[in-house]
Short mmCIF file of C-alpha atoms in Angstrom, two decimals:
data_model
loop_
_atom_site.label_atom_id
_atom_site.label_comp_id
_atom_site.label_asym_id
_atom_site.label_seq_id
_atom_site.Cartn_x
_atom_site.Cartn_y
_atom_site.Cartn_z
CA MET A 30 -0.12 -0.10 -0.12
CA ARG A 31 1.69 3.39 -1.08
CA LEU A 32 1.92 5.43 1.73
CA ARG A 33 1.59 9.59 1.85
CA ILE A 34 2.06 11.68 4.30
CA VAL A 35 0.12 14.71 3.65
CA LEU A 36 3.04 17.61 4.88
CA ALA A 37 1.36 20.22 7.71
CA THR A 38 3.65 23.12 6.20
CA ALA A 39 2.15 25.82 5.32
CA PHE A 40 3.02 29.20 3.47
CA SER A 41 4.66 30.76 6.01
CA VAL A 42 7.75 27.83 6.01
CA CYS A 43 8.00 27.93 2.78
CA PHE A 44 8.32 31.75 2.95
CA ALA A 45 10.40 31.56 6.05
CA LEU A 46 12.82 28.79 3.93
CA LEU A 47 13.61 31.72 1.22
CA MET A 48 14.05 34.03 3.84
CA ALA A 49 16.94 31.75 4.56
CA VAL A 50 18.61 31.19 1.85
CA SER A 51 18.66 35.35 1.17
CA CYS A 52 20.02 35.86 3.62
CA SER A 53 22.92 33.39 3.98
CA SER A 54 25.45 35.25 1.73
CA GLU A 55 27.16 36.21 4.86
CA SER A 56 27.65 32.18 6.29
CA SER A 57 30.12 29.28 5.35
CA ARG A 58 29.79 27.23 2.39
CA ASP A 59 29.52 24.21 5.00
CA ASP A 60 27.35 26.24 7.26
CA ARG A 61 25.57 26.56 4.32
CA ILE A 62 25.45 23.07 2.89
CA ARG A 63 24.08 21.62 6.93
CA ALA A 64 21.43 24.42 6.80
CA ALA A 65 19.78 22.64 3.32
CA VAL A 66 19.96 19.81 4.45
CA ARG A 67 18.49 20.67 8.16
CA GLN A 68 16.02 21.84 6.18
CA GLN A 69 15.61 19.17 3.87
CA LEU A 70 15.06 16.69 7.03
CA GLU A 71 12.81 19.30 9.01
CA LEU A 72 10.14 18.63 5.40
CA TYR A 73 11.43 15.47 4.81
CA PRO A 74 12.26 13.44 7.47
CA LEU A 75 12.50 10.27 5.57
CA SER A 76 15.09 12.02 2.85
CA THR A 77 17.89 9.35 1.90
CA LEU A 78 21.12 10.47 0.72
CA GLN A 79 20.01 9.62 -2.56
CA ASP A 80 16.73 12.26 -1.88
CA LEU A 81 19.85 15.02 -1.02
CA TYR A 82 22.07 14.58 -3.88
CA LYS A 83 19.35 15.24 -6.09
CA SER A 84 18.66 17.90 -4.17
CA PHE A 85 21.83 19.47 -4.73
CA PHE A 86 22.18 18.33 -8.06
CA GLN A 87 18.93 20.10 -9.03
CA ALA A 88 20.26 23.32 -6.86
CA GLU A 89 23.12 23.80 -9.55
CA PHE A 90 21.55 22.66 -12.75
CA GLY A 91 18.09 22.73 -12.16
CA ALA A 92 16.17 20.16 -14.15
CA GLU A 93 18.10 17.03 -14.96
CA HIS A 94 17.56 16.51 -18.26
CA ILE A 95 16.96 19.09 -20.79
CA VAL A 96 13.54 18.91 -22.10
CA ALA A 97 13.16 18.05 -26.17
CA ASP A 98 10.13 17.19 -26.91
CA THR A 99 7.94 20.54 -25.41
CA ALA A 100 4.50 19.15 -26.35
CA SER A 101 5.69 15.70 -24.64
CA ALA A 102 6.54 17.16 -21.35
CA GLY A 103 3.09 19.39 -21.13
CA GLN A 104 1.41 15.79 -21.98
CA TYR A 105 3.01 14.54 -18.81
CA LEU A 106 2.36 17.99 -16.76
CA ASP A 107 -1.34 17.21 -17.92
CA TYR A 108 -1.36 14.08 -16.47
CA GLU A 109 0.33 14.76 -13.04
CA LEU A 110 -2.23 17.55 -12.94
CA GLY A 111 -4.68 15.01 -12.90
CA ILE A 112 -3.27 13.56 -9.90
CA PRO A 113 -4.11 14.88 -6.44
CA ASP A 114 -1.43 16.82 -4.97
CA PRO A 115 -0.86 15.45 -1.13
CA THR A 116 1.55 18.36 0.24
CA SER A 117 0.79 21.59 1.61
CA ILE A 118 4.18 23.45 -0.03
CA LEU A 119 3.70 26.03 -2.61
CA PHE A 120 7.26 25.80 -3.37
CA GLU A 121 10.92 25.54 -1.74
CA PRO A 122 14.56 26.68 -2.77
CA VAL A 123 16.82 23.10 -2.97
CA GLY A 124 20.40 23.06 -1.88
CA ALA A 125 22.49 25.67 -0.69
CA ASP A 126 23.13 28.92 -2.77
CA SER A 127 20.02 27.77 -4.57
CA SER A 128 19.67 28.96 -8.10
CA PHE A 129 16.03 27.42 -8.91
CA PHE A 130 12.75 26.38 -6.74
CA ARG A 131 10.94 23.36 -6.64
CA VAL A 132 7.58 24.50 -7.60
CA HIS A 133 4.41 22.11 -6.41
CA LEU A 134 1.72 21.25 -8.74
CA ARG A 135 -0.59 22.12 -5.94
CA CYS A 136 0.29 25.88 -6.72
CA VAL A 137 -2.07 24.99 -10.17
CA GLN A 138 -4.58 22.31 -8.68
CA ASP A 139 -5.14 25.03 -6.49
CA SER A 140 -5.72 27.56 -8.69
CA LEU A 141 -2.95 30.28 -7.14
CA ILE A 142 -1.28 30.38 -10.91
CA SER A 143 -2.14 28.63 -14.11
CA ARG A 144 -1.24 25.07 -15.95
CA GLU A 145 0.62 27.64 -18.64
CA GLN A 146 1.93 30.09 -15.79
CA LEU A 147 3.89 27.28 -15.02
CA PHE A 148 4.55 24.97 -17.39
CA ASP A 149 6.56 27.79 -19.27
CA ALA A 150 8.70 28.95 -16.07
CA PHE A 151 9.36 25.79 -16.37
CA ILE A 152 10.80 25.44 -20.18
CA ASP A 153 12.56 28.57 -20.17
CA GLY A 154 14.86 27.75 -17.16
CA VAL A 155 15.18 24.49 -18.67
CA ASN A 156 19.31 24.24 -19.83
CA LYS A 157 21.59 21.27 -21.09
CA VAL A 158 24.25 19.97 -19.10
CA GLU A 159 27.64 19.63 -20.52
CA ILE A 160 30.31 17.20 -19.55
CA PRO A 161 32.37 20.08 -17.98
CA GLN A 162 29.99 20.48 -15.74
CA ILE A 163 30.01 17.47 -14.86
CA GLU A 164 33.27 16.70 -14.42
CA LYS A 165 32.95 20.06 -12.18
CA TRP A 166 30.37 18.75 -10.29
CA ASN A 167 32.15 15.27 -9.31
CA ASP A 168 33.90 17.85 -7.01
CA THR A 169 31.19 20.06 -5.82
CA TRP A 170 29.65 16.93 -4.47
CA ARG A 171 32.72 15.57 -3.18
CA GLY A 172 32.59 18.33 -0.72
CA ILE A 173 28.86 18.48 0.02
CA LEU A 174 29.32 14.58 0.86
CA THR A 175 31.75 15.57 3.58
CA VAL A 176 29.70 17.93 5.18
CA ILE A 177 26.56 15.58 4.61
CA GLU A 178 29.20 13.00 6.69
CA GLY A 179 30.43 15.25 9.83
CA MET A 180 26.47 15.73 10.21
CA ASN A 181 26.76 11.99 11.57
CA LEU A 182 22.63 12.01 10.15
CA GLU A 183 21.99 8.07 10.18
CA LEU A 184 20.53 8.12 7.35
CA GLN A 185 18.91 5.15 5.62
CA ASN A 186 21.15 3.05 3.35
CA PHE A 187 23.82 5.67 3.75
CA ASP A 188 26.51 3.72 2.65
CA VAL A 189 24.54 1.92 -0.29
CA ASP A 190 23.68 5.31 -1.61
CA ARG A 191 27.02 7.12 -1.72
CA SER A 192 28.76 3.86 -3.07
CA ASN A 193 25.98 4.24 -6.05
CA ILE A 194 26.45 7.71 -6.37
CA GLU A 195 29.85 7.56 -6.54
CA GLU A 196 29.57 3.95 -9.52
CA LEU A 197 26.83 6.45 -11.16
CA LEU A 198 29.42 9.79 -11.59
CA LYS A 199 32.35 7.56 -12.26
CA SER A 200 30.42 6.13 -15.17
CA GLY A 201 29.34 10.14 -16.63
CA GLN A 202 26.33 9.85 -15.04
CA TYR A 203 24.44 12.84 -13.31
CA ALA A 204 20.85 12.22 -12.78
CA LEU A 205 18.87 9.88 -9.58
CA HIS A 206 15.32 9.52 -9.04
CA HIS A 207 13.94 10.13 -6.06
CA SER A 208 14.46 7.38 -3.78
CA GLU A 209 11.49 4.63 -3.31
CA THR A 210 11.27 5.39 0.20
CA PHE A 211 10.84 9.00 -0.80
CA SER A 212 8.65 9.03 -3.52
CA ASP A 213 6.32 6.27 -1.40
CA ALA A 214 6.36 8.73 1.91
CA TYR A 215 5.95 12.00 0.13
CA ASP A 216 4.36 11.41 -3.21
CA PRO A 217 6.03 14.25 -4.70
CA HIS A 218 5.19 16.52 -8.19
CA TYR A 219 6.77 19.34 -8.96
CA ARG A 220 8.73 21.21 -11.54
CA ILE A 221 11.74 23.11 -10.96
CA VAL A 222 12.20 26.37 -11.85
CA ARG A 223 15.22 28.95 -12.28
CA LYS A 224 15.09 31.43 -9.27
CA ASP A 225 14.94 34.73 -11.56
CA ILE A 226 11.81 33.62 -13.76
CA PHE A 227 10.34 32.00 -10.32
CA PHE A 228 10.61 35.36 -8.55
CA ASP A 229 9.34 37.50 -11.73
CA ARG A 230 6.75 35.23 -13.22
CA LEU A 231 5.27 33.50 -10.18
CA PHE A 232 6.20 34.50 -6.91
CA PRO A 233 3.42 37.75 -7.03
CA TYR A 234 0.91 34.92 -7.26
CA LEU A 235 2.52 32.61 -4.32
CA SER A 236 3.08 35.05 -1.66
CA GLU A 237 -1.01 36.64 -2.10
#
């Protein structure tokens, strides 16, 4: 049976996270990584290292895949919009120094923004991830991982996830889905939107 946890997190929490990201520029990189990890675990206590990796990757690059077929991407969005989004979260910054936000589909389902607003914002912020960026990402992730290891979080399947991510990056790949644990618990439905697009096109409607 699919477990769904409805997060009792209102807009005020989303806004607090937003302010935390905006005000973090004076703290050290390691402090910001730790803060981002704690924020994710507060929202999603069952997050694994795989889920943390996904968040930090999204914070660096946005959506994992270039969208070559916007028609198919639109059709899949329409399919997901037919699935009730169980979260009370409207949006959330991801990672340390995040340049991207997750915008949850309930924003459309609750008629705060339109399907077209979300889809266009998502598509306009998608960029192809180039090989040199992935090579640099390997070093960035190792630094993030070192900080996470020092937090002694006792994450589920930590050693297995660490090894799997290492092998993924060695093979020249980089994209991961959410863990099965995360997906079963939170049933996430969102789109990644670049920070400047989010503030310009979506945030005014989500902050009312």
